[in-house]
């Protein structure tokens, strides 16, 4: 499933868990019942305000709110992408998925989406980032990666998977941060970049030093590994 379908599925689960019919939810949120039905079936992409009212009305747990907001962010770019099909709805900017090739949207919504993309590309300030050089063991390395995740604002694993363009998977991120062995090189470097570490040279050096200590016959060929 894509992010839009995952978002609709998550909302359907909340509706079932709440055991409330759509008419009652419509009354509480002010969202027409027809629109609600389209949203939870994945036919309509809700606006940010619509999603917020739905989550409040359904008393979604904090972790579910974060997950669905992340999905909403990802789905916005799917809906507004070059092959996406969207028509601006009245009111708050939700869009309906259709079969047309052209995209007609509210200009202010386009500007907001462009601003979000521009902001996402801005480099994260590097002040206060974890320093890998004091690391002595694989467990230290994993603890430092966890600190990087915190430094980055604890982005969801789903968001890291998206940012890494598929180099990371949600399940493997969790396995890596809960592991006891030195992570695979490609996995940890993709994780560092996804978390916003602009220069990973020190991390690469530290990873190679720890790996060399696991393979003593290589240390003579890797300057600094023995230290």
Tab-separated table of C-alpha atoms in Angstrom:
chain	number	residue	atom	x	y	z
A	1	UNK	CA	0.000	0.000	0.000
A	2	UNK	CA	1.053	3.598	-0.555
A	3	UNK	CA	0.891	6.324	2.099
A	4	UNK	CA	-2.619	7.433	1.090
A	5	UNK	CA	-3.953	3.888	1.400
A	6	UNK	CA	-2.116	3.407	4.709
A	7	UNK	CA	-3.664	6.641	6.004
A	8	UNK	CA	-7.165	5.501	5.028
A	9	UNK	CA	-6.571	2.087	6.616
A	10	UNK	CA	-5.388	3.698	9.856
A	11	UNK	CA	-8.484	5.896	10.001
A	12	UNK	CA	-10.756	2.915	9.313
A	13	UNK	CA	-9.188	1.082	12.259
A	14	UNK	CA	-9.885	4.049	14.517
A	15	UNK	CA	-13.488	4.238	13.372
A	16	UNK	CA	-13.978	0.537	14.108
A	17	UNK	CA	-12.237	0.790	17.467
A	18	UNK	CA	-14.379	3.774	18.428
A	19	UNK	CA	-17.527	1.858	17.432
A	20	UNK	CA	-19.119	5.112	16.305
A	21	UNK	CA	-21.057	5.447	13.084
A	22	UNK	CA	-20.137	7.981	10.440
A	23	UNK	CA	-23.186	10.150	11.088
A	24	UNK	CA	-22.095	10.703	14.685
A	25	UNK	CA	-18.517	11.433	13.620
A	26	UNK	CA	-19.794	13.863	10.990
A	27	UNK	CA	-21.825	15.655	13.631
A	28	UNK	CA	-18.808	15.996	15.944
A	29	UNK	CA	-16.256	16.991	13.304
A	30	UNK	CA	-18.433	19.030	10.949
A	31	UNK	CA	-17.189	16.938	8.022
A	32	UNK	CA	-20.026	15.742	5.739
A	33	UNK	CA	-20.775	12.036	6.019
A	34	UNK	CA	-20.133	11.546	2.294
A	35	UNK	CA	-16.683	13.121	2.658
A	36	UNK	CA	-15.924	10.992	5.716
A	37	UNK	CA	-16.819	7.859	3.838
A	38	UNK	CA	-14.540	8.882	0.945
A	39	UNK	CA	-11.679	9.687	3.336
A	40	UNK	CA	-11.708	6.355	5.175
A	41	UNK	CA	-12.015	4.477	1.856
A	42	UNK	CA	-8.966	6.301	0.469
A	43	UNK	CA	-10.904	8.083	-2.261
A	44	UNK	CA	-10.441	11.542	-0.772
A	45	UNK	CA	-7.262	13.029	0.650
A	46	UNK	CA	-8.253	14.970	3.789
A	47	UNK	CA	-6.978	18.417	4.577
A	48	UNK	CA	-4.739	18.862	7.596
A	49	UNK	CA	-7.613	20.446	9.527
A	50	UNK	CA	-9.964	17.580	8.634
A	51	UNK	CA	-7.416	15.018	9.817
A	52	UNK	CA	-6.878	16.891	13.078
A	53	UNK	CA	-10.628	17.038	13.793
A	54	UNK	CA	-10.987	13.339	13.002
A	55	UNK	CA	-8.142	12.331	15.299
A	56	UNK	CA	-9.542	14.479	18.103
A	57	UNK	CA	-13.058	13.105	17.658
A	58	UNK	CA	-11.818	9.512	17.659
A	59	UNK	CA	-9.535	10.072	20.686
A	60	UNK	CA	-6.564	8.620	18.836
A	61	UNK	CA	-3.562	7.662	21.043
A	62	UNK	CA	-0.535	9.950	20.767
A	63	UNK	CA	1.567	7.386	18.874
A	64	UNK	CA	-1.248	6.860	16.351
A	65	UNK	CA	-1.592	10.619	15.873
A	66	UNK	CA	2.104	10.894	15.030
A	67	UNK	CA	1.977	7.937	12.623
A	68	UNK	CA	-1.099	9.200	10.769
A	69	UNK	CA	0.262	12.749	10.553
A	70	UNK	CA	3.432	11.343	8.985
A	71	UNK	CA	1.324	9.379	6.506
A	72	UNK	CA	-0.681	12.515	5.719
A	73	UNK	CA	2.539	14.390	4.958
A	74	UNK	CA	3.763	11.622	2.635
A	75	UNK	CA	0.385	11.199	0.959
A	76	UNK	CA	0.249	14.908	0.139
A	77	UNK	CA	3.235	14.510	-2.183
A	78	UNK	CA	1.765	11.361	-3.727
A	79	UNK	CA	-1.484	13.172	-4.459
A	80	UNK	CA	0.210	16.252	-5.892
A	81	UNK	CA	2.959	14.410	-7.812
A	82	UNK	CA	3.326	14.516	-11.640
A	83	UNK	CA	1.183	11.415	-12.170
A	84	UNK	CA	-1.226	12.188	-9.358
A	85	UNK	CA	-4.816	13.020	-9.989
A	86	UNK	CA	-6.325	15.718	-7.852
A	87	UNK	CA	-9.027	18.292	-7.777
A	88	UNK	CA	-9.174	20.922	-5.069
A	89	UNK	CA	-12.184	20.471	-2.847
A	90	UNK	CA	-14.102	23.392	-1.447
A	91	UNK	CA	-13.238	24.721	1.972
A	92	UNK	CA	-10.046	23.424	3.504
A	93	UNK	CA	-8.058	22.033	0.633
A	94	UNK	CA	-8.710	18.288	0.703
A	95	UNK	CA	-8.402	16.669	-2.711
A	96	UNK	CA	-10.391	13.956	-4.454
A	97	UNK	CA	-8.564	11.270	-6.426
A	98	UNK	CA	-9.922	11.039	-9.972
A	99	UNK	CA	-8.856	9.515	-13.270
A	100	UNK	CA	-7.760	12.677	-15.073
A	101	UNK	CA	-4.241	13.477	-16.189
A	102	UNK	CA	-4.251	17.162	-15.322
A	103	UNK	CA	-4.081	18.583	-11.822
A	104	UNK	CA	-6.209	21.522	-10.714
A	105	UNK	CA	-5.460	22.784	-7.228
A	106	UNK	CA	-5.891	25.882	-5.135
A	107	UNK	CA	-2.810	28.106	-5.820
A	108	UNK	CA	-2.357	28.751	-2.104
A	109	UNK	CA	-2.242	25.003	-1.466
A	110	UNK	CA	0.438	24.613	-4.144
A	111	UNK	CA	2.510	27.376	-2.566
A	112	UNK	CA	2.186	25.745	0.847
A	113	UNK	CA	3.306	22.369	-0.562
A	114	UNK	CA	6.273	23.991	-2.344
A	115	UNK	CA	7.260	25.749	0.873
A	116	UNK	CA	7.129	22.425	2.735
A	117	UNK	CA	9.394	20.770	0.152
A	118	UNK	CA	11.852	23.679	0.303
A	119	UNK	CA	11.911	23.477	4.088
A	120	UNK	CA	12.516	19.709	3.964
A	121	UNK	CA	15.581	20.259	1.776
A	122	UNK	CA	17.171	22.790	4.112
A	123	UNK	CA	20.166	21.317	5.968
A	124	UNK	CA	19.569	20.565	9.612
A	125	UNK	CA	21.729	22.658	11.998
A	126	UNK	CA	24.699	20.530	13.000
A	127	UNK	CA	25.156	22.001	16.477
A	128	UNK	CA	24.950	19.496	19.318
A	129	UNK	CA	25.115	16.429	17.091
A	130	UNK	CA	26.537	13.263	18.712
A	131	UNK	CA	30.295	12.749	18.309
A	132	UNK	CA	31.275	9.187	17.254
A	133	UNK	CA	35.016	9.465	17.912
A	134	UNK	CA	34.893	8.436	21.615
A	135	UNK	CA	33.041	5.219	20.668
A	136	UNK	CA	34.891	2.090	21.813
A	137	UNK	CA	32.495	-0.825	21.274
A	138	UNK	CA	29.651	-1.872	18.943
A	139	UNK	CA	27.201	-1.218	21.795
A	140	UNK	CA	28.600	2.312	22.099
A	141	UNK	CA	28.054	2.725	18.363
A	142	UNK	CA	24.399	1.649	18.620
A	143	UNK	CA	23.856	3.962	21.604
A	144	UNK	CA	25.325	6.824	19.564
A	145	UNK	CA	23.008	6.034	16.638
A	146	UNK	CA	20.080	6.167	19.052
A	147	UNK	CA	21.347	9.561	20.207
A	148	UNK	CA	21.407	10.671	16.565
A	149	UNK	CA	17.759	9.658	16.263
A	150	UNK	CA	16.928	11.787	19.317
A	151	UNK	CA	19.024	14.694	17.984
A	152	UNK	CA	17.076	14.533	14.719
A	153	UNK	CA	13.785	14.938	16.602
A	154	UNK	CA	12.923	11.217	16.756
A	155	UNK	CA	11.447	11.013	13.237
A	156	UNK	CA	9.216	8.000	12.721
A	157	UNK	CA	10.760	4.918	11.139
A	158	UNK	CA	8.290	5.340	8.280
A	159	UNK	CA	9.602	8.843	7.585
A	160	UNK	CA	13.216	7.629	7.664
A	161	UNK	CA	12.294	4.872	5.210
A	162	UNK	CA	10.817	7.477	2.870
A	163	UNK	CA	13.695	9.952	3.212
A	164	UNK	CA	16.230	7.202	2.486
A	165	UNK	CA	14.526	6.375	-0.834
A	166	UNK	CA	14.078	2.765	0.200
A	167	UNK	CA	17.621	2.170	1.490
A	168	UNK	CA	16.123	1.693	4.953
A	169	UNK	CA	13.160	-0.396	6.034
A	170	UNK	CA	11.140	0.324	9.161
A	171	UNK	CA	11.740	-3.146	10.579
A	172	UNK	CA	15.492	-3.056	10.006
A	173	UNK	CA	15.828	0.367	11.644
A	174	UNK	CA	14.240	-1.034	14.784
A	175	UNK	CA	16.432	-4.129	14.661
A	176	UNK	CA	19.542	-1.978	14.241
A	177	UNK	CA	18.811	0.298	17.200
A	178	UNK	CA	17.962	-2.659	19.453
A	179	UNK	CA	20.867	-4.815	18.300
A	180	UNK	CA	24.115	-5.767	19.997
A	181	UNK	CA	26.392	-6.064	16.967
A	182	UNK	CA	27.959	-3.455	14.733
A	183	UNK	CA	25.303	-2.550	12.126
A	184	UNK	CA	25.845	-3.171	8.426
A	185	UNK	CA	27.795	-0.321	6.836
A	186	UNK	CA	25.203	0.665	4.208
A	187	UNK	CA	22.384	0.557	6.721
A	188	UNK	CA	24.023	2.795	9.314
A	189	UNK	CA	25.282	5.341	6.762
A	190	UNK	CA	21.801	5.566	5.197
A	191	UNK	CA	20.349	6.037	8.687
A	192	UNK	CA	22.805	8.832	9.508
A	193	UNK	CA	22.020	10.695	6.290
A	194	UNK	CA	18.269	10.244	6.763
A	195	UNK	CA	18.601	11.725	10.257
A	196	UNK	CA	20.326	14.803	8.868
A	197	UNK	CA	24.020	14.158	9.600
A	198	UNK	CA	25.604	16.190	6.800
A	199	UNK	CA	29.161	14.894	7.163
A	200	UNK	CA	29.481	11.222	8.103
A	201	UNK	CA	33.272	10.915	7.678
A	202	UNK	CA	33.885	10.503	11.431
A	203	UNK	CA	31.167	7.876	11.611
A	204	UNK	CA	32.653	5.979	8.670
A	205	UNK	CA	36.091	6.072	10.296
A	206	UNK	CA	34.645	4.817	13.596
A	207	UNK	CA	32.707	2.014	11.906
A	208	UNK	CA	35.845	0.858	10.060
A	209	UNK	CA	37.900	0.988	13.258
A	210	UNK	CA	35.388	-1.201	15.104
A	211	UNK	CA	35.101	-3.605	12.180
A	212	UNK	CA	38.885	-3.880	12.006
A	213	UNK	CA	38.988	-4.820	15.694
A	214	UNK	CA	36.706	-7.747	14.810
A	215	UNK	CA	39.202	-8.731	12.099
A	216	UNK	CA	42.659	-8.288	13.742
A	217	UNK	CA	44.495	-9.306	10.563
A	218	UNK	CA	43.260	-6.100	8.884
A	219	UNK	CA	44.359	-3.540	11.482
A	220	UNK	CA	47.895	-3.204	10.075
A	221	UNK	CA	46.402	-2.030	6.782
A	222	UNK	CA	43.947	0.450	8.285
A	223	UNK	CA	45.710	3.497	9.780
A	224	UNK	CA	44.180	4.461	13.124
A	225	UNK	CA	42.305	1.213	13.555
A	226	UNK	CA	44.493	-0.077	16.330
A	227	UNK	CA	44.151	3.154	18.322
